[in-house]
Coordinates of C-alpha atoms in Angstrom, one line a residue:
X296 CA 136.7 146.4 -32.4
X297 CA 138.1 142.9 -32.4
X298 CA 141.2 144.3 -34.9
X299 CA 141.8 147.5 -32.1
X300 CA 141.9 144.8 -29.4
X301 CA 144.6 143.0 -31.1
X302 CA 147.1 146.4 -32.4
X303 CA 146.2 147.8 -28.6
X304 CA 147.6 144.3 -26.5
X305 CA 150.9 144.8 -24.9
X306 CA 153.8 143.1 -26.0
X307 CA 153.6 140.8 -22.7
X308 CA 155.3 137.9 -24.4
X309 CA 158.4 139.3 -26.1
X310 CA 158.9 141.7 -22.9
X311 CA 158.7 138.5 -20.5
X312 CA 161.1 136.4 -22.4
X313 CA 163.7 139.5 -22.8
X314 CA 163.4 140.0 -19.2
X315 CA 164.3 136.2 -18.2
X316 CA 168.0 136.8 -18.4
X317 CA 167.9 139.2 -16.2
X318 CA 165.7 137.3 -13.6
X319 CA 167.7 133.9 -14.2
X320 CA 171.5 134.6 -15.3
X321 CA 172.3 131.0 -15.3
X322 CA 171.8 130.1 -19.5
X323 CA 171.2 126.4 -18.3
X324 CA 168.2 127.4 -16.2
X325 CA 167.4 130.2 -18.3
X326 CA 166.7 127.4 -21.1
X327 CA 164.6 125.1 -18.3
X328 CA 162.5 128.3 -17.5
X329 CA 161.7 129.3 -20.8
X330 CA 160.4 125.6 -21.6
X331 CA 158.5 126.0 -18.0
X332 CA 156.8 129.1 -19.2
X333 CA 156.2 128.1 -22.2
X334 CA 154.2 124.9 -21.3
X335 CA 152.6 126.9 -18.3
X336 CA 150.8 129.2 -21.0
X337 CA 148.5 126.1 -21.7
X338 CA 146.9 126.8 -18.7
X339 CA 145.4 130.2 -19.8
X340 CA 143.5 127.8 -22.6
X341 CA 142.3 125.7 -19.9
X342 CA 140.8 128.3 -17.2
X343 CA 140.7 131.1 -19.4
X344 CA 137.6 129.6 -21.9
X345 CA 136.4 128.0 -18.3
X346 CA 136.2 131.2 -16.8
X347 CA 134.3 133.1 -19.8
X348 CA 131.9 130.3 -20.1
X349 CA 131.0 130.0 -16.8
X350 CA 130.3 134.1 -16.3
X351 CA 128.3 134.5 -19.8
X352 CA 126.6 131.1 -18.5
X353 CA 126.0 132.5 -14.8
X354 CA 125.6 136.7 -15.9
X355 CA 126.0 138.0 -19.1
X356 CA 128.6 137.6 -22.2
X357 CA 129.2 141.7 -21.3
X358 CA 130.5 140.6 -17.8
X359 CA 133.0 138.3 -19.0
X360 CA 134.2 140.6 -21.6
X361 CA 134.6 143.4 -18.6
X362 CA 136.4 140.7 -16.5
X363 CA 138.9 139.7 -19.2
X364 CA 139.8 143.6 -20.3
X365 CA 140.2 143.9 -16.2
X366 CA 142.3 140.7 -15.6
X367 CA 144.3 141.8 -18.7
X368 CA 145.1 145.4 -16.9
X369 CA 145.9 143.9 -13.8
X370 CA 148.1 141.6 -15.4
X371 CA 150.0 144.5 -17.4
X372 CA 150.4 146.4 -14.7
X373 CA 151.9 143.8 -12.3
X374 CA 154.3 142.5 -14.9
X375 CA 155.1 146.3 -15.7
X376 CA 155.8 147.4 -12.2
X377 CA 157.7 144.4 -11.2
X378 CA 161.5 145.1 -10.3
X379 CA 162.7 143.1 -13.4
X380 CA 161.1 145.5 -15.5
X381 CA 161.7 148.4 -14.1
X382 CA 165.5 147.8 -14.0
X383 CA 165.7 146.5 -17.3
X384 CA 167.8 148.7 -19.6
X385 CA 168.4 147.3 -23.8
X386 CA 171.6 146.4 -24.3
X387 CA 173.6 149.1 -26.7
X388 CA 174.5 148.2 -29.9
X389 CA 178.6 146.5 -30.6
X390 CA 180.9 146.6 -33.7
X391 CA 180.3 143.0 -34.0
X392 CA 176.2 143.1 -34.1
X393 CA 177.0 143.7 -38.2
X394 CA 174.7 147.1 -38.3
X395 CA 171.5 147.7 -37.9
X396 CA 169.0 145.5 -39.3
X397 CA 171.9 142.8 -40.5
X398 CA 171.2 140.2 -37.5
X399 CA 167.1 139.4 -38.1
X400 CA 167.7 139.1 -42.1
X401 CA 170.2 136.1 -41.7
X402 CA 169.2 132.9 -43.3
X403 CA 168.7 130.8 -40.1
X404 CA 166.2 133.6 -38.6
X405 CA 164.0 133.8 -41.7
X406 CA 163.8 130.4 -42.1
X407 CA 163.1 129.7 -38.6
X408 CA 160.6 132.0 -38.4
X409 CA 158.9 130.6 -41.6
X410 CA 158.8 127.2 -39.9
X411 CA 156.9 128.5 -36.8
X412 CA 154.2 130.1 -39.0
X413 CA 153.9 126.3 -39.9
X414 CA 153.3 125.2 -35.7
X415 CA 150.9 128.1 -35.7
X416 CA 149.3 126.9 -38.4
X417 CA 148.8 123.3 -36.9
X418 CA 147.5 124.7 -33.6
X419 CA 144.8 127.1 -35.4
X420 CA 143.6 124.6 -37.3
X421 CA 143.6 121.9 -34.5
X422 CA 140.9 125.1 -32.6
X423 CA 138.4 124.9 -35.5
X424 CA 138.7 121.4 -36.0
X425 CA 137.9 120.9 -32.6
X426 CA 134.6 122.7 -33.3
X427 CA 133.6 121.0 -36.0
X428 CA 134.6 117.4 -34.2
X429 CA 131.9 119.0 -31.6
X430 CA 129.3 119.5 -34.1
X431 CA 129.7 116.2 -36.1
X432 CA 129.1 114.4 -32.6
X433 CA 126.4 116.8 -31.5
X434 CA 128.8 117.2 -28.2
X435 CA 129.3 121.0 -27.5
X436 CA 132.3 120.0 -24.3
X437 CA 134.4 118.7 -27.3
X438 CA 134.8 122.0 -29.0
X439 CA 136.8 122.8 -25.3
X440 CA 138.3 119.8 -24.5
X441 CA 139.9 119.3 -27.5
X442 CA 142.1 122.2 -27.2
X443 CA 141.8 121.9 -22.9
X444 CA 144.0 118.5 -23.7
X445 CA 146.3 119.8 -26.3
X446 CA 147.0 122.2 -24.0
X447 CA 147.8 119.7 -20.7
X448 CA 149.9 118.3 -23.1
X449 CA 151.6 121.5 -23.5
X450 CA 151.9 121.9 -19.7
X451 CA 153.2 118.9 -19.1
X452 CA 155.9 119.0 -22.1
X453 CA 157.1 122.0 -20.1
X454 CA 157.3 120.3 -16.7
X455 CA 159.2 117.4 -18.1
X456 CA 161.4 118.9 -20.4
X457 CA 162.4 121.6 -18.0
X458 CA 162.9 119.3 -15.2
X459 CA 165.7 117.2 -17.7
X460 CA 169.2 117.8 -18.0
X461 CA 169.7 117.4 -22.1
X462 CA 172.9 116.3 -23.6
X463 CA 171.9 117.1 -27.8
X464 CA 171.8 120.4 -29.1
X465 CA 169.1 122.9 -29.2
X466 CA 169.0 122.2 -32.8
X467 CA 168.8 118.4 -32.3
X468 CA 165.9 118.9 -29.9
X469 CA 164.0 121.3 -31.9
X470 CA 163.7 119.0 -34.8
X471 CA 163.6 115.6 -32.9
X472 CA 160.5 117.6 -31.2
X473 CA 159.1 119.3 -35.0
X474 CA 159.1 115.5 -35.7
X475 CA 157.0 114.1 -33.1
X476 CA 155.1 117.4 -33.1
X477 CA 153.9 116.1 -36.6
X478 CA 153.8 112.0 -36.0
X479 CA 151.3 113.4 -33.0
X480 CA 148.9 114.3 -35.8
X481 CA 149.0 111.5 -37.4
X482 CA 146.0 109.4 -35.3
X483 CA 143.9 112.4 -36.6
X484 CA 143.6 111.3 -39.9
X485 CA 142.0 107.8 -38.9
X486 CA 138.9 110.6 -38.3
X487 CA 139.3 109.0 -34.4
X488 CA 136.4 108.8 -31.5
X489 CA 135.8 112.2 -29.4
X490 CA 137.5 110.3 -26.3
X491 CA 140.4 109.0 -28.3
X492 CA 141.0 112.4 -29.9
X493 CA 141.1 114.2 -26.7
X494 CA 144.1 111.7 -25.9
X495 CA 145.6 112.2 -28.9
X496 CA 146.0 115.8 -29.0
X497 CA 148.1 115.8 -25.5
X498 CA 151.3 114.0 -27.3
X499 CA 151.8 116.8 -30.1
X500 CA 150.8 119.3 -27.4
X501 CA 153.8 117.8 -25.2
X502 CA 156.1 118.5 -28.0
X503 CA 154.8 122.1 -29.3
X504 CA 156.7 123.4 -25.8
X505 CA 160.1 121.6 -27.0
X506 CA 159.6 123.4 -30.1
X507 CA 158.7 126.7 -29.1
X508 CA 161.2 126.8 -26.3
X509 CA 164.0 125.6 -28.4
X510 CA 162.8 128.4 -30.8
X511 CA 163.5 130.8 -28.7
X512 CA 167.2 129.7 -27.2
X513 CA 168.2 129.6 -30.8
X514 CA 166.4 132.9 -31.3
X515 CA 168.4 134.4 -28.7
X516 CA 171.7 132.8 -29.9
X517 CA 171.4 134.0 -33.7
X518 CA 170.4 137.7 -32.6
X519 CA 172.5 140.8 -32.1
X520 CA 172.1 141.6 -27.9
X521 CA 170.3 144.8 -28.7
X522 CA 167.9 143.4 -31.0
X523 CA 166.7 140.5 -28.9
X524 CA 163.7 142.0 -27.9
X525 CA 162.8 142.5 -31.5
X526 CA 163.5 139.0 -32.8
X527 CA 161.1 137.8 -29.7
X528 CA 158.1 140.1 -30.8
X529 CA 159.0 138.4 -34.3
X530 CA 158.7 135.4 -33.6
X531 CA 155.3 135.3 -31.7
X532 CA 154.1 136.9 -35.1
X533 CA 155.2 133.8 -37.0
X534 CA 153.1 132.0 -34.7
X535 CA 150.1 134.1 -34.6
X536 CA 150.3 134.5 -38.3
X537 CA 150.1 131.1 -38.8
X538 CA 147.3 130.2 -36.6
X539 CA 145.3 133.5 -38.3
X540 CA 146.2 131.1 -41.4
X541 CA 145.4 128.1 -39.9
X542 CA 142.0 129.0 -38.6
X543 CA 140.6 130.3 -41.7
X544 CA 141.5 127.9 -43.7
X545 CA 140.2 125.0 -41.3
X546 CA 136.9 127.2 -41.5
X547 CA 136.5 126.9 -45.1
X548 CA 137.0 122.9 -44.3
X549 CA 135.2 122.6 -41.4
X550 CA 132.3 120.7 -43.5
X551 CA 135.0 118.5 -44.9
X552 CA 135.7 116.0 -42.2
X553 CA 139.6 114.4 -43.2
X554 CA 140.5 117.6 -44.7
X555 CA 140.1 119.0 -41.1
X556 CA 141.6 116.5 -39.3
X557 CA 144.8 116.7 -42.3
X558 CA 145.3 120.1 -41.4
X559 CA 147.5 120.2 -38.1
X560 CA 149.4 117.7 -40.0
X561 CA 150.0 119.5 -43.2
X562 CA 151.5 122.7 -41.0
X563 CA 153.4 120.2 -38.6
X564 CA 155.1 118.7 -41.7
X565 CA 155.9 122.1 -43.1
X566 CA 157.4 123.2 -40.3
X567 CA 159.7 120.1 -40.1
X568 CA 160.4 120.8 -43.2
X569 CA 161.6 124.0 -43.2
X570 CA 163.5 123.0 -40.3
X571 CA 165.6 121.0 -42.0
X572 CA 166.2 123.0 -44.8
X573 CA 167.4 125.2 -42.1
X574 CA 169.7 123.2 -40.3
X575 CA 172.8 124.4 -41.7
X576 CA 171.7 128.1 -41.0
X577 CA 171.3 127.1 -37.2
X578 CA 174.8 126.3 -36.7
X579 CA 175.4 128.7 -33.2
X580 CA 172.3 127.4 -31.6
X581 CA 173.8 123.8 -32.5
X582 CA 177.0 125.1 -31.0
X583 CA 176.0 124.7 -27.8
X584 CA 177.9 122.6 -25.3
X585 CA 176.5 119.7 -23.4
X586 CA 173.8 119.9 -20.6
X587 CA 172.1 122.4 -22.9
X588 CA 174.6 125.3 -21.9
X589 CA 174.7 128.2 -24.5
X590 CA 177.6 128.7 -26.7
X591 CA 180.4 131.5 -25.4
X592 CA 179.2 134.7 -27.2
X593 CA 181.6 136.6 -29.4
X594 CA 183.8 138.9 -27.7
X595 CA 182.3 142.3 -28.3
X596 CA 178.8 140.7 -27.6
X597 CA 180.7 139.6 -24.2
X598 CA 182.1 142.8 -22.8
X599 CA 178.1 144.5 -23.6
X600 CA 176.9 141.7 -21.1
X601 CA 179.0 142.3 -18.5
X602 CA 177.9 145.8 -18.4
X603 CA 174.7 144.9 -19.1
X604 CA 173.5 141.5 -17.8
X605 CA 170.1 141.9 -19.0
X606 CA 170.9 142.0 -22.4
X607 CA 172.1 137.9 -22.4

């Protein structure tokens, strides 16, 4: 049941972030909006497990499972039937996207999307950890605070970030932020108090939104217009690969209190490290020019714009 659930849910994500050019045409704000949404997603991990606790508490598990498949509808539908998507139209395919398929093989795609599984991995380990912190201190709030501050964290990352005017390049950023994302780890390994945990999970939670919006800029950047929509739903596998990853393994560990806490940091640090590695693949994201404008697409890719503006 739980394995039809997840082949059967929409593609909400990778639709949404194709439809923001349309919505904001502006690349500069387009960059601000997707670290905005990005961060704003924490709140579904704050309300959402809320929410389900509070009707299994009040009713019955079976009502909050009805209430989430019925907020989840509603939710399709509305983003579904909104004008954006309706008007929406994939971009068609130019001499200079390289034929098909060419684009989401390149070096700096692969290896950016190897690094995310490494993000995921940190945040679905940082889940079960947060269960077993709640169990070695007989406190069952800690197994949703934990991840209720990570993701604050998150939400405000977004709200800052998207509020600045940046002068670096969206490479720069993404692995400035890959690097704090893993030095926010670090306090984990002292095996801290619940209350100081709680605080230290909002600083790598900050960062995660730099991360994952840069991601996605240089996503867009490295991709073929017509294929955009593809490399999206792509990388929100990475992610949710590596948090599948993440959370087994942290359940196998669970018993083992460092090795659980070592776990965020061990994916954090591989993603930096792919990063690196695939810094000299990332070359058109880093191209850039200041105030975190987007570099002037290639000619062909230019002309399919201007007849299609929600294809940038």
């Amino acid at each position: 049941m739980v394995v039809a659930a997840g082949l059967t849910t929409p593609p909400l994500e990778a639709g949404l972030r194709a439809l923001w050019p349309s919505v904001l045409p502006n690349r500069r704000l387009r960059h601000a909006a997707l670290a905005l949404d990005t961060g704003t997603q924490g709140l579904l991990y704050i309300v959402g497990p809320l929410l389900a606790a509070a009707l299994a508490s009040a009713h019955s598990p079976s009502l909050a499972l009805a209430v989430t498949a019925a907020l989840g509808l509603v939710g399709t539908a509305t983003v579904a039937s909104a004008p954006p998507s309706r008007r929406w139209r994939p971009a068609q395919p130019t001499s200079t996207d390289g034929g098909p398929g060419r684009r989401l093989t390149s070096p700096g795609l692969v290896l950016l999307f190897v690094s995310l599984t490494g993000i995921g991995f940190a945040s679905g380990s940082m889940n079960v950890w947060s269960i077993a912190m709640a169990e070695h201190h007989d406190e069952d709030m800690l197994s949703g605070i934990l991840p209720a501050a990570f993701s604050t964290g998150s939400f405000l990352g977004g709200l800052v970030y998207g509020r600045r005017t940046w002068t670096s390049t969206t490479t720069d950023r993404m692995i400035t932020a890959g690097a704090a994302f893993l030095a926010g780890w670090l306090p984990l390994l002292a095996l801290l108090g619940p209350y100081a945990a709680a605080c230290a999970v909002i600083v790598p939670g900050a960062f995660l939104t730099v991360v994952v919006a840069c991601a996605y800029v240089t996503t867009d950047a490295l991709t073929a217009a017509a294929r955009t929509s593809e490399a999206y739903a792509w990388l929100i596998l990475s992610i949710g690969a590596g948090q599948s990853a993440g959370t087994a393994l942290a359940g196998r560990l669970a018993e083992h209190p460092f090795a659980s806490a070592a776990l965020p940091a061990a994916g954090a640090a591989f993603a930096l490290t792919v990063l690196l590695a695939a810094r000299p693949h990332l070359g058109p994201a880093g191209r850039f020019s200041r105030a975190g404008r987007h570099r002037r697409p290639p000619r062909g890719r230019h002309e399919a714009a201007q007849n299609n503006p929600a294809s940038l």
